[in-house]
Amino acid sequence: MAAEADLILVIDAGTTSNRAMVFAADGALRATAQRALTQHYPQPGWVEHDASEIWQGVLACARHAVSQVGGAARIAALGIANQRETVVAWDKVSGEPLARALVWQDRRTETICAALRDAGHEAGVQAKTGLVLDPYFSASKMRWLMDHVSEVRAAAEAGTLALGTVDSWLLFKLTGGAHRTDAGNASRTALMALDGASWDAGLCDLFAVPQQALPQVCDSAGRFGTALPELLGAAIPITGVAGDQQAATIGQGCLVPGATKATYGTGAFVLANMGEAVPASRHRLLATVLCQLGGRRTYALEGSVFVAGSLVQWLRDSLGLIDAAGETEVLARSVPDNGGVVIVPALSGLGAPHWRAGARGAITGLTFATSRAHLARAALEAMAMQTRDLAEAFAADGARWTHLRIDGGMSANDWMAQDIADVLGIPVERPGLVETTALGAAMLAASGAGLFANLEAAAAAMAGQRRGFMPAMAPDARDRRIAAWEKALCAASG
């Protein structure tokens, strides 16, 4: 007898690795496979990925994960979570990329953004899209590719150019030609108005991006297409797509207004569910689409920090201070305090709520007594301090946090989780499965495939247990940390 198709396959295309995971309908993780993704840094401020490597890594991981659960006959649906804002340009006919993908961390388009700011366009862009004019977002990256890559211009002139974020690229390759995205990913490009059904002609003209090269904007759950049977062993319906931070918010069960999560991965990203009304920030936070279901949108306020886990990676790979990320917790506990050391990890500029593209990383308070333990502890403390800056901005916009749900690879660090609770002065909750990005994509895919009546039912069935961290830091100690941080911020900003 053939096995019943009752599992959900998720592709999690991240910044530093690609993964595939298989979930059961109760949220249990049944299989996982992972492959590192090469980071290319052609010059300072430039970050690129090979789109073909992304696709080959995703396919290899998906095949491995499927084999672990007995084959594609067990897979009822496929969901995709992706690194957001990263831009891929490819030819619709050949199916091949036309240039390396420009990663969300890439800062090469600051001159484009500055020119638009100087021309007075930022207020209009922010009012429409909820985003600021910053190299972080996709539109200026698409503009750069059009301006600087002859193959991209030639494909545009021939009518064969496809531009999209990583979800669109993977959907195209999985289905053999579908060019689609979900509203959440589309909202991160700066080319779609928050209350617009699809791409905004005025924004496309402003950034000189050909609208016909962009994907169709769809709901976040529903039929996006079908994976070609020769790829995974069966024609699997693709029924859920979300950018990684939207997926993590859903995976954390933040489905009611006010619910807030923070994901600590390569960067750190805080999203607060704001319901169905289009939000607006007066304190440099971002308004974004959390998800679109049945044509109706749920919105979020977001604060984006560019450097989180990548700071620990830098300590390991560039400075050689540690051999593995897990050492940071042991080192942090080995000293009573940071020894006066503060790290501002502005290695790619400062994101929300500062938005200072020219800021540079700073390490202050160094003495001959400084040890690598102090540096490791200061690196972890920077996560709480960056989160605290965001909490202040959210509160000023009327979205004060009463508790915070955390996830992502860094959140497995108990010392860091407690430090966040201490600095914020509120309870922090961490799920048993910290990789909620993939779980959120599984919830979307399960509801999109009809395995559950709606997303709320999928989240209720698939969410797991949580561990709480209660604040315990004395107020005067917290005040000293904040004062030292703010002084170091000034040094980083020049």
Coordinates of C-alpha atoms in Angstrom, one line a residue:
M1 CA 0.0 0.0 0.0
A2 CA 1.3 3.4 -0.9
A3 CA 2.2 5.8 2.0
E4 CA -0.2 8.5 2.7
A5 CA 0.9 12.0 1.8
D6 CA 0.8 13.7 5.2
L7 CA 4.1 15.6 5.6
I8 CA 5.2 19.1 4.6
L9 CA 8.5 19.8 2.9
V10 CA 10.0 23.2 3.6
I11 CA 12.8 24.9 1.7
D12 CA 14.6 27.5 3.8
A13 CA 16.8 29.5 1.6
G14 CA 18.9 31.5 4.0
T15 CA 21.8 34.0 3.7
T16 CA 24.6 31.7 4.8
S17 CA 23.1 28.3 4.1
N18 CA 20.2 26.5 2.3
R19 CA 18.2 23.9 4.2
A20 CA 15.3 21.6 3.7
M21 CA 13.1 20.3 6.5
V22 CA 10.2 18.0 6.7
F23 CA 7.4 18.5 9.3
A24 CA 4.5 16.4 10.4
A25 CA 1.0 17.9 10.8
D26 CA 1.7 18.3 14.6
G27 CA 4.8 20.4 13.9
A28 CA 7.3 17.6 14.7
L29 CA 10.5 17.8 12.7
R30 CA 11.0 14.6 10.8
A31 CA 14.0 15.4 8.6
T32 CA 16.5 18.1 7.9
A33 CA 19.4 18.7 5.5
Q34 CA 21.7 21.7 5.2
R35 CA 24.3 23.0 2.8
A36 CA 26.5 26.1 3.3
L37 CA 26.2 29.0 0.8
T38 CA 29.3 30.7 -0.4
Q39 CA 29.5 34.4 0.4
H40 CA 31.2 36.6 -2.2
Y41 CA 32.7 40.0 -1.2
P42 CA 34.1 41.5 -4.4
Q43 CA 34.9 44.8 -2.7
P44 CA 34.0 46.5 0.6
G45 CA 30.3 46.9 1.1
W46 CA 29.5 44.4 -1.7
V47 CA 27.9 41.0 -0.9
E48 CA 26.9 38.5 -3.6
H49 CA 25.6 35.0 -4.0
D50 CA 25.7 32.6 -6.9
A51 CA 22.0 32.0 -7.8
S52 CA 22.9 28.7 -9.4
E53 CA 24.6 27.6 -6.2
I54 CA 21.4 28.6 -4.3
W55 CA 19.3 26.4 -6.6
Q56 CA 21.7 23.4 -6.6
G57 CA 22.0 23.6 -2.8
V58 CA 18.3 23.8 -2.3
L59 CA 17.6 20.9 -4.7
A60 CA 20.3 18.7 -3.0
C61 CA 18.9 19.4 0.5
A62 CA 15.3 18.8 -0.6
R63 CA 16.2 15.5 -2.2
H64 CA 18.1 14.4 0.9
A65 CA 15.3 15.4 3.3
V66 CA 12.7 13.7 1.1
S67 CA 14.7 10.5 1.1
Q68 CA 14.9 10.5 4.9
V69 CA 11.1 10.2 5.2
G70 CA 10.6 7.5 2.7
G71 CA 10.2 9.4 -0.6
A72 CA 8.1 12.1 -2.2
A73 CA 4.9 10.0 -1.9
R74 CA 4.8 11.1 1.8
I75 CA 4.9 14.8 0.9
A76 CA 1.6 16.6 0.8
A77 CA 2.8 20.1 0.2
L78 CA 5.9 22.2 -0.2
G79 CA 6.6 25.6 1.4
I80 CA 9.3 28.2 0.8
A81 CA 11.0 30.6 3.2
N82 CA 13.6 32.8 1.8
Q83 CA 16.2 35.5 2.6
R84 CA 14.4 38.7 1.7
E85 CA 15.4 41.7 -0.5
T86 CA 18.2 39.7 -2.2
V87 CA 17.8 40.2 -6.0
V88 CA 18.2 37.6 -8.7
A89 CA 18.2 38.5 -12.4
W90 CA 17.7 35.6 -14.9
D91 CA 16.6 34.9 -18.5
K92 CA 13.2 33.4 -18.8
V93 CA 14.1 31.4 -21.9
S94 CA 17.4 29.9 -20.8
G95 CA 16.5 29.7 -17.1
E96 CA 20.0 30.8 -16.2
P97 CA 21.1 33.7 -14.0
L98 CA 22.5 36.8 -15.7
A99 CA 24.6 38.0 -12.8
R100 CA 25.4 37.1 -9.3
A101 CA 22.6 37.8 -6.8
L102 CA 22.9 41.1 -4.9
V103 CA 22.4 40.2 -1.2
W104 CA 20.2 42.2 1.2
Q105 CA 23.4 43.2 3.1
D106 CA 25.0 44.7 -0.1
R107 CA 25.5 48.5 0.2
R108 CA 26.7 49.4 -3.3
T109 CA 23.5 51.2 -4.2
E110 CA 23.9 53.9 -1.5
T111 CA 24.6 56.5 -4.2
I112 CA 21.4 55.7 -6.0
C113 CA 19.4 56.0 -2.7
A114 CA 21.2 59.2 -1.8
A115 CA 20.4 60.8 -5.1
L116 CA 16.7 59.9 -4.6
R117 CA 16.8 61.2 -1.1
D118 CA 18.4 64.5 -2.2
A119 CA 15.7 64.8 -4.9
G120 CA 13.1 64.7 -2.2
H121 CA 11.6 61.2 -2.9
E122 CA 12.0 59.5 0.4
A123 CA 8.8 60.8 2.0
G124 CA 6.7 59.7 -1.0
V125 CA 8.4 56.2 -1.1
Q126 CA 7.9 55.7 2.6
A127 CA 4.3 56.8 2.5
K128 CA 3.6 54.3 -0.2
T129 CA 5.8 51.3 0.8
G130 CA 6.5 51.7 4.5
L131 CA 10.2 51.5 3.7
V132 CA 13.0 54.1 3.8
L133 CA 15.4 54.8 0.9
D134 CA 18.2 52.4 1.8
P135 CA 20.4 49.9 -0.2
Y136 CA 18.8 47.2 2.0
F137 CA 15.7 47.0 -0.2
S138 CA 15.4 45.3 -3.6
A139 CA 14.5 48.2 -5.9
S140 CA 17.9 50.0 -6.0
K141 CA 19.6 46.6 -6.5
M142 CA 17.4 46.0 -9.5
R143 CA 18.3 49.5 -10.8
W144 CA 22.0 48.8 -10.3
L145 CA 21.8 45.6 -12.3
M146 CA 20.0 47.4 -15.1
D147 CA 22.6 50.1 -15.1
H148 CA 25.8 48.0 -14.8
V149 CA 25.2 44.5 -16.3
S150 CA 24.9 44.4 -20.1
E151 CA 23.4 40.9 -20.1
V152 CA 20.5 42.2 -17.8
R153 CA 19.9 45.2 -20.1
A154 CA 20.0 43.0 -23.2
A155 CA 17.4 40.6 -21.7
A156 CA 15.2 43.5 -20.8
E157 CA 15.3 44.8 -24.4
A158 CA 14.6 41.2 -25.7
G159 CA 11.6 40.8 -23.2
T160 CA 13.2 37.8 -21.6
L161 CA 14.4 39.4 -18.3
A162 CA 13.1 38.1 -15.0
L163 CA 13.8 40.0 -11.8
G164 CA 12.8 38.7 -8.4
T165 CA 13.7 37.8 -4.9
V166 CA 15.0 34.4 -4.0
D167 CA 11.5 32.9 -3.6
S168 CA 10.7 33.8 -7.2
W169 CA 13.9 32.3 -8.5
L170 CA 13.3 29.0 -6.7
L171 CA 9.6 28.9 -7.8
F172 CA 10.8 29.4 -11.4
K173 CA 13.3 26.5 -11.1
L174 CA 11.0 24.2 -9.2
T175 CA 8.0 24.6 -11.5
G176 CA 9.9 25.0 -14.8
G177 CA 8.8 28.6 -15.5
A178 CA 6.3 30.0 -13.0
H179 CA 7.2 33.6 -12.1
R180 CA 5.4 34.5 -8.9
T181 CA 6.0 35.9 -5.4
D182 CA 3.9 36.5 -2.3
A183 CA 2.7 39.9 -1.1
G184 CA 5.0 39.8 1.9
N185 CA 8.2 39.4 -0.2
A186 CA 6.8 42.0 -2.7
S187 CA 6.4 44.5 0.1
R188 CA 10.2 44.4 0.7
T189 CA 11.2 45.5 -2.7
A190 CA 10.0 49.2 -2.5
L191 CA 8.1 48.6 -5.7
M192 CA 4.7 47.8 -4.3
A193 CA 2.4 50.1 -2.3
L194 CA 1.3 48.6 1.0
D195 CA -2.3 48.9 0.0
G196 CA -1.7 48.2 -3.7
A197 CA -2.7 44.9 -5.3
S198 CA 0.5 44.6 -7.3
W199 CA 3.5 46.6 -8.5
D200 CA 3.2 50.3 -8.5
A201 CA 3.9 51.9 -11.9
G202 CA 5.2 55.1 -10.4
L203 CA 7.7 53.3 -8.1
C204 CA 8.9 51.2 -11.0
D205 CA 9.5 54.3 -13.1
L206 CA 11.3 56.0 -10.2
F207 CA 13.7 53.2 -9.9
A208 CA 13.8 52.5 -13.6
V209 CA 12.8 48.8 -13.1
P210 CA 10.8 47.3 -16.0
Q211 CA 7.5 46.2 -14.5
Q212 CA 7.1 43.4 -17.1
A213 CA 10.2 41.7 -15.6
L214 CA 8.6 41.4 -12.2
P215 CA 6.7 38.3 -10.8
Q216 CA 3.0 38.0 -10.3
V217 CA 2.0 39.0 -6.7
C218 CA 0.0 36.2 -4.9
D219 CA -1.4 35.3 -1.5
S220 CA 1.1 33.8 0.9
A221 CA -0.8 30.5 1.1
G222 CA -2.4 28.8 -1.9
R223 CA -1.3 27.1 -5.1
F224 CA 1.8 28.7 -6.5
G225 CA 2.5 25.9 -8.8
T226 CA 3.7 22.3 -8.8
A227 CA 7.3 21.0 -8.4
L228 CA 8.4 19.1 -11.5
P229 CA 8.1 15.4 -10.7
E230 CA 11.6 14.7 -12.0
L231 CA 13.1 17.0 -9.4
L232 CA 11.9 15.4 -6.1
G233 CA 10.2 12.2 -7.3
A234 CA 6.6 13.4 -7.4
A235 CA 4.6 16.4 -8.6
I236 CA 4.4 18.2 -5.2
P237 CA 2.1 21.3 -4.9
I238 CA 3.9 24.4 -3.7
T239 CA 1.3 26.0 -1.4
G240 CA 3.1 28.5 1.0
V241 CA 5.7 31.2 0.4
A242 CA 7.0 33.8 2.8
G243 CA 10.1 35.9 3.4
D244 CA 12.1 34.5 6.3
Q245 CA 11.0 37.1 8.9
Q246 CA 7.4 36.9 8.0
A247 CA 7.6 33.1 8.2
A248 CA 9.3 33.3 11.6
T249 CA 6.5 35.6 12.9
I250 CA 3.9 33.1 11.8
G251 CA 5.9 30.2 13.2
Q252 CA 6.0 32.0 16.5
G253 CA 2.2 32.2 16.4
C254 CA 2.1 36.0 16.3
L255 CA -1.2 36.1 14.6
V256 CA -3.0 38.7 16.7
P257 CA -2.3 42.4 16.8
G258 CA 0.4 43.3 19.3
A259 CA 2.2 39.9 19.3
T260 CA 5.9 40.5 18.7
K261 CA 8.9 38.3 17.8
A262 CA 12.6 38.8 17.4
T263 CA 14.7 36.5 15.2
Y264 CA 18.4 36.3 15.7
G265 CA 20.1 34.9 12.6
T266 CA 22.6 36.5 10.3
G267 CA 20.8 39.8 11.2
A268 CA 18.2 40.5 13.9
F269 CA 14.6 41.3 12.9
V270 CA 11.7 42.3 15.2
L271 CA 8.2 42.2 13.8
A272 CA 5.0 43.2 15.6
N273 CA 1.6 42.1 14.2
M274 CA -0.4 45.3 13.5
G275 CA -3.6 43.8 12.2
E276 CA -5.3 44.7 8.9
A277 CA -4.8 48.5 9.1
V278 CA -1.8 49.9 7.2
P279 CA 0.7 51.0 9.8
A280 CA 2.9 54.1 9.7
S281 CA 6.0 54.7 11.7
R282 CA 7.2 58.1 12.9
H283 CA 10.4 56.6 14.3
R284 CA 12.1 55.1 11.4
L285 CA 10.6 51.6 11.7
L286 CA 9.4 49.8 8.6
A287 CA 5.8 49.0 7.7
T288 CA 5.5 45.7 5.9
V289 CA 3.0 43.0 4.8
L290 CA 3.1 40.1 7.2
C291 CA 1.0 37.9 5.0
Q292 CA -1.9 38.0 2.5
L293 CA -4.6 35.3 2.7
G294 CA -7.7 35.3 0.5
G295 CA -6.7 38.7 -0.8
R296 CA -6.7 40.3 2.7
R297 CA -3.5 41.6 4.2
T298 CA -2.2 41.5 7.7
Y299 CA 0.5 44.1 8.3
A300 CA 3.5 44.4 10.7
L301 CA 5.9 47.0 12.0
E302 CA 9.5 45.9 11.6
G303 CA 12.9 46.8 13.0
S304 CA 15.8 45.4 11.1
V305 CA 19.3 45.0 12.5
F306 CA 21.9 44.2 9.8
V307 CA 24.5 42.3 12.0
A308 CA 23.7 39.7 14.7
G309 CA 24.9 36.1 14.1
S310 CA 27.3 37.4 11.4
L311 CA 29.1 39.3 14.2
V312 CA 29.9 36.0 15.9
Q313 CA 30.8 34.5 12.5
W314 CA 33.3 37.5 12.1
L315 CA 34.8 36.8 15.5
R316 CA 35.3 33.2 14.4
D317 CA 36.3 33.5 10.8
S318 CA 38.1 36.8 10.5
L319 CA 39.6 37.4 14.0
G320 CA 40.0 33.7 15.0
L321 CA 38.9 34.5 18.6
I322 CA 36.6 31.4 18.8
D323 CA 36.4 28.1 17.0
A324 CA 32.7 27.7 17.2
A325 CA 29.7 29.9 17.9
G326 CA 28.7 27.9 20.9
E327 CA 31.9 29.0 22.7
T328 CA 30.5 32.5 23.2
E329 CA 28.1 31.4 25.9
V330 CA 30.9 29.7 27.9
L331 CA 33.2 32.7 27.5
A332 CA 30.4 35.1 28.5
R333 CA 29.8 33.2 31.7
S334 CA 33.5 33.0 32.5
V335 CA 33.7 36.7 33.3
P336 CA 31.6 38.8 35.7
D337 CA 31.0 41.6 33.2
N338 CA 32.2 43.0 29.9
G339 CA 35.3 44.6 31.4
G340 CA 34.2 48.0 30.0
V341 CA 34.2 46.7 26.4
V342 CA 31.3 47.6 24.2
I343 CA 30.9 46.4 20.6
V344 CA 28.7 48.2 18.1
P345 CA 28.4 45.8 15.2
A346 CA 27.9 48.3 12.4
L347 CA 29.8 46.2 9.9
S348 CA 27.2 46.9 7.2
G349 CA 26.1 50.2 8.6
L350 CA 23.4 50.7 11.1
G351 CA 19.8 49.6 10.4
A352 CA 16.7 50.5 12.3
P353 CA 16.0 52.8 14.0
H354 CA 19.2 54.7 13.1
W355 CA 19.5 54.0 9.4
R356 CA 23.1 55.3 9.1
A357 CA 24.6 53.6 6.0
G358 CA 28.0 55.2 6.7
A359 CA 28.3 54.0 10.2
R360 CA 31.2 51.6 10.9
G361 CA 31.7 49.0 13.6
A362 CA 33.3 50.1 16.8
I363 CA 34.9 48.3 19.8
T364 CA 35.3 50.7 22.7
G365 CA 36.8 50.3 26.2
L366 CA 39.8 48.1 25.3
T367 CA 42.6 47.8 27.9
F368 CA 45.5 45.4 28.5
A369 CA 43.1 43.6 30.8
T370 CA 40.7 42.9 28.0
S371 CA 40.4 39.2 27.1
R372 CA 38.7 37.3 24.4
A373 CA 36.0 36.4 27.0
H374 CA 35.2 40.1 27.4
L375 CA 35.0 40.5 23.6
A376 CA 32.7 37.5 23.3
R377 CA 30.5 38.8 26.1
A378 CA 30.4 42.2 24.5
A379 CA 29.4 40.7 21.2
L380 CA 26.4 38.9 22.8
E381 CA 25.5 42.0 24.8
A382 CA 25.3 43.9 21.5
M383 CA 22.2 41.8 20.6
A384 CA 20.3 43.0 23.7
M385 CA 21.4 46.6 23.2
Q386 CA 20.3 46.6 19.5
T387 CA 17.0 45.1 20.5
R388 CA 16.5 47.7 23.2
D389 CA 17.0 50.5 20.6
L390 CA 14.2 48.9 18.6
A391 CA 12.0 48.5 21.7
E392 CA 12.2 52.2 22.3
A393 CA 11.2 53.0 18.7
F394 CA 8.3 50.6 18.8
A395 CA 7.1 52.1 22.1
A396 CA 7.3 55.6 20.6
D397 CA 5.1 54.4 17.7
G398 CA 2.5 53.1 20.1
A399 CA 3.5 49.4 20.0
R400 CA 5.0 48.8 23.4
W401 CA 6.1 45.2 24.1
T402 CA 4.8 43.4 27.1
H403 CA 6.8 40.3 26.3
L404 CA 9.0 39.1 23.4
R405 CA 9.2 35.8 21.6
I406 CA 12.7 35.0 20.3
D407 CA 14.0 32.5 17.8
G408 CA 16.7 31.9 15.3
G409 CA 20.0 30.1 15.7
M410 CA 21.5 32.6 18.2
S411 CA 18.5 32.4 20.5
A412 CA 19.6 28.9 21.6
N413 CA 22.2 30.7 23.7
D414 CA 20.7 30.8 27.2
W415 CA 23.0 33.5 28.4
M416 CA 22.0 35.8 25.5
A417 CA 18.2 35.1 26.0
Q418 CA 18.5 36.0 29.7
D419 CA 20.5 39.2 28.8
I420 CA 17.8 40.3 26.4
A421 CA 15.1 39.8 29.1
D422 CA 17.3 41.7 31.6
V423 CA 18.0 44.7 29.3
L424 CA 14.4 45.0 28.1
G425 CA 12.9 44.4 31.5
I426 CA 10.2 42.2 30.1
P427 CA 9.6 38.4 29.9
V428 CA 11.2 36.6 26.9
E429 CA 9.9 33.4 25.5
R430 CA 11.8 30.9 23.3
P431 CA 10.2 27.9 21.6
G432 CA 11.5 24.4 21.8
L433 CA 12.3 24.6 18.0
V434 CA 14.1 27.8 17.5
E435 CA 14.1 27.5 13.7
T436 CA 10.6 28.9 13.5
T437 CA 11.2 30.3 10.0
A438 CA 10.8 26.9 8.5
L439 CA 7.9 26.1 10.8
G440 CA 6.0 29.2 9.7
A441 CA 6.5 28.2 6.0
A442 CA 5.2 24.8 6.9
M443 CA 2.1 26.3 8.6
L444 CA 1.4 28.4 5.4
A445 CA 1.9 25.4 3.1
A446 CA -0.3 23.2 5.3
S447 CA -3.1 25.7 5.3
G448 CA -2.6 26.5 1.6
A449 CA -2.9 22.8 0.8
G450 CA -6.1 22.4 2.8
L451 CA -4.6 20.3 5.5
F452 CA -6.1 22.8 8.0
A453 CA -9.1 25.0 7.7
N454 CA -7.0 28.2 8.1
L455 CA -3.7 29.5 9.2
E456 CA -4.8 29.9 12.8
A457 CA -5.7 26.2 12.9
A458 CA -2.4 25.2 11.4
A459 CA -0.5 27.4 14.0
A460 CA -2.5 25.9 16.9
A461 CA -1.7 22.4 15.8
M462 CA 1.9 22.8 14.9
A463 CA 3.3 25.2 17.6
G464 CA 5.3 23.6 20.4
Q465 CA 6.2 24.3 24.0
R466 CA 8.1 27.5 25.1
R467 CA 10.7 28.3 27.7
G468 CA 10.5 31.7 29.6
F469 CA 13.3 34.0 30.7
M470 CA 12.3 36.6 33.4
P471 CA 14.2 39.9 33.8
A472 CA 16.5 39.9 36.8
M473 CA 19.0 42.8 36.2
A474 CA 19.1 45.6 38.8
P475 CA 17.9 49.0 37.3
D476 CA 21.2 50.8 38.0
A477 CA 23.1 48.0 36.2
R478 CA 20.8 48.4 33.2
D479 CA 21.2 52.1 33.2
R480 CA 25.0 51.7 33.1
R481 CA 24.8 49.4 30.2
I482 CA 22.6 51.8 28.2
A483 CA 24.8 54.7 28.9
A484 CA 27.9 52.9 27.7
W485 CA 26.1 51.7 24.6
E486 CA 24.9 55.1 23.6
K487 CA 28.4 56.5 24.0
A488 CA 29.8 53.7 21.8
L489 CA 27.0 54.4 19.2
C490 CA 28.3 57.9 18.8
A491 CA 31.8 56.5 18.1
A492 CA 30.4 54.1 15.4
S493 CA 28.5 56.9 13.7
G494 CA 31.5 59.1 13.5

